[in-house]
């Protein structure tokens, strides 16, 4: 497959690069086919994004439980400033890259170098981000291929779609969970599971970030 560079100078399509830390590590071995474990990784990564900025903010979880669909969506959103195209290239499209903040001495726990990408193994994952007035959408597939779907200046509807105030920045990750191969726990069970101390690391609680889960199938669910 030929790989063409986009206007940013980075490839618009290709395969996630494996670095030494990720070599030999299988997606399902890492997340054990557990949607809750994948959700915990996404929540933790978003919490770490706020920690790198030295502030707190909201983390919104949206969960779908459709029975007559090929995939159910699990969405995690934040308002932590988003990712530039350089960040996407260096952090998201390299498996095992050191990107969480440990190298800078920050007290973070996330596995952005691996965990945030492995969620694609459940079906596919879409990453939408706004940073400095620019919108980018990346799709990761289970075989670790990726494709940049959009890379352009933001439109007013982008801020609304990502639940970000106009002029702000953030990231929205949508995990498409393939049915019936994988299952998403029921709304209440999932919310209970990711809050367990042995699931969710202590940093989000110390950071006082507001983590809220709502239903996509029934939005009134909390």
Short mmCIF file of C-alpha atoms in Angstrom, two decimals, residues 45-136:
data_model
loop_
_atom_site.label_atom_id
_atom_site.label_comp_id
_atom_site.label_asym_id
_atom_site.label_seq_id
_atom_site.Cartn_x
_atom_site.Cartn_y
_atom_site.Cartn_z
CA UNK A 45 -5.43 8.74 29.68
CA UNK A 46 -7.88 11.63 29.73
CA UNK A 47 -7.18 12.26 33.40
CA UNK A 48 -3.46 12.33 32.61
CA UNK A 49 -4.12 14.91 29.88
CA UNK A 50 -5.54 17.28 32.50
CA UNK A 51 -2.66 16.50 34.86
CA UNK A 52 -0.13 17.46 32.18
CA UNK A 53 -1.90 20.83 31.94
CA UNK A 54 -1.91 21.26 35.70
CA UNK A 55 -5.68 21.63 35.96
CA UNK A 56 -8.92 19.70 36.42
CA UNK A 57 -11.85 19.27 34.06
CA UNK A 58 -14.77 17.07 33.02
CA UNK A 59 -14.51 13.56 31.56
CA UNK A 60 -17.72 12.42 29.88
CA UNK A 61 -18.48 8.74 29.15
CA UNK A 62 -21.27 7.79 26.74
CA UNK A 63 -22.34 4.16 26.36
CA UNK A 64 -24.57 2.42 23.81
CA UNK A 65 -26.43 -0.86 24.38
CA UNK A 66 -28.17 -1.54 21.06
CA UNK A 67 -29.15 -5.14 20.36
CA UNK A 68 -29.76 -4.94 16.61
CA UNK A 69 -26.51 -3.28 15.61
CA UNK A 70 -23.13 -4.60 14.52
CA UNK A 71 -21.29 -2.46 17.06
CA UNK A 72 -22.03 -0.70 20.32
CA UNK A 73 -20.26 2.60 20.96
CA UNK A 74 -18.33 3.53 24.09
CA UNK A 75 -17.27 7.19 24.03
CA UNK A 76 -14.87 9.08 26.29
CA UNK A 77 -14.52 12.87 25.93
CA UNK A 78 -12.50 15.60 27.64
CA UNK A 79 -11.73 19.30 27.37
CA UNK A 80 -8.01 18.98 28.10
CA UNK A 81 -6.65 20.94 25.17
CA UNK A 82 -6.63 18.27 22.46
CA UNK A 83 -3.82 16.95 20.28
CA UNK A 84 -1.90 18.61 17.47
CA UNK A 85 -1.06 16.70 14.31
CA UNK A 86 2.46 16.35 15.72
CA UNK A 87 1.01 14.86 18.94
CA UNK A 88 -1.09 12.43 16.89
CA UNK A 89 1.97 11.33 14.96
CA UNK A 90 4.24 11.02 18.02
CA UNK A 91 1.78 9.61 20.58
CA UNK A 92 -1.19 7.99 18.93
CA UNK A 93 0.44 6.41 15.89
CA UNK A 94 3.38 4.85 17.72
CA UNK A 95 2.65 1.84 19.93
CA UNK A 96 4.86 1.92 23.00
CA UNK A 97 5.88 5.56 22.69
CA UNK A 98 6.60 7.32 25.98
CA UNK A 99 3.91 9.99 25.95
CA UNK A 100 2.14 9.93 29.27
CA UNK A 101 4.36 12.37 31.15
CA UNK A 102 6.47 9.93 33.17
CA UNK A 103 9.61 11.09 31.38
CA UNK A 104 8.95 14.65 32.53
CA UNK A 105 8.53 13.52 36.15
CA UNK A 106 4.77 13.99 36.26
CA UNK A 107 2.67 11.79 38.54
CA UNK A 108 0.64 10.11 35.82
CA UNK A 109 -0.45 6.54 35.38
CA UNK A 110 -1.85 6.28 31.84
CA UNK A 111 -0.61 4.02 29.07
CA UNK A 112 -1.09 6.37 26.14
CA UNK A 113 1.82 4.60 24.47
CA UNK A 114 -0.27 1.43 24.22
CA UNK A 115 -3.62 1.36 26.03
CA UNK A 116 -5.36 4.15 24.15
CA UNK A 117 -4.65 2.42 20.85
CA UNK A 118 -5.49 -1.14 21.82
CA UNK A 119 -9.16 -0.23 22.18
CA UNK A 120 -9.32 -0.54 18.37
CA UNK A 121 -9.02 -4.30 18.87
CA UNK A 122 -12.67 -4.45 19.92
CA UNK A 123 -13.85 -3.36 16.46
CA UNK A 124 -12.29 -0.01 15.59
CA UNK A 125 -11.65 3.29 17.33
CA UNK A 126 -12.14 6.86 16.18
CA UNK A 127 -10.17 9.74 17.69
CA UNK A 128 -11.50 13.26 17.11
CA UNK A 129 -9.57 16.22 18.45
CA UNK A 130 -9.60 20.01 18.42
CA UNK A 131 -6.48 21.97 19.23
CA UNK A 132 -5.64 25.59 18.45
CA UNK A 133 -8.58 25.95 16.07
CA UNK A 134 -7.79 22.79 14.12
CA UNK A 135 -9.89 19.60 13.86
CA UNK A 136 -8.50 16.16 13.11
#
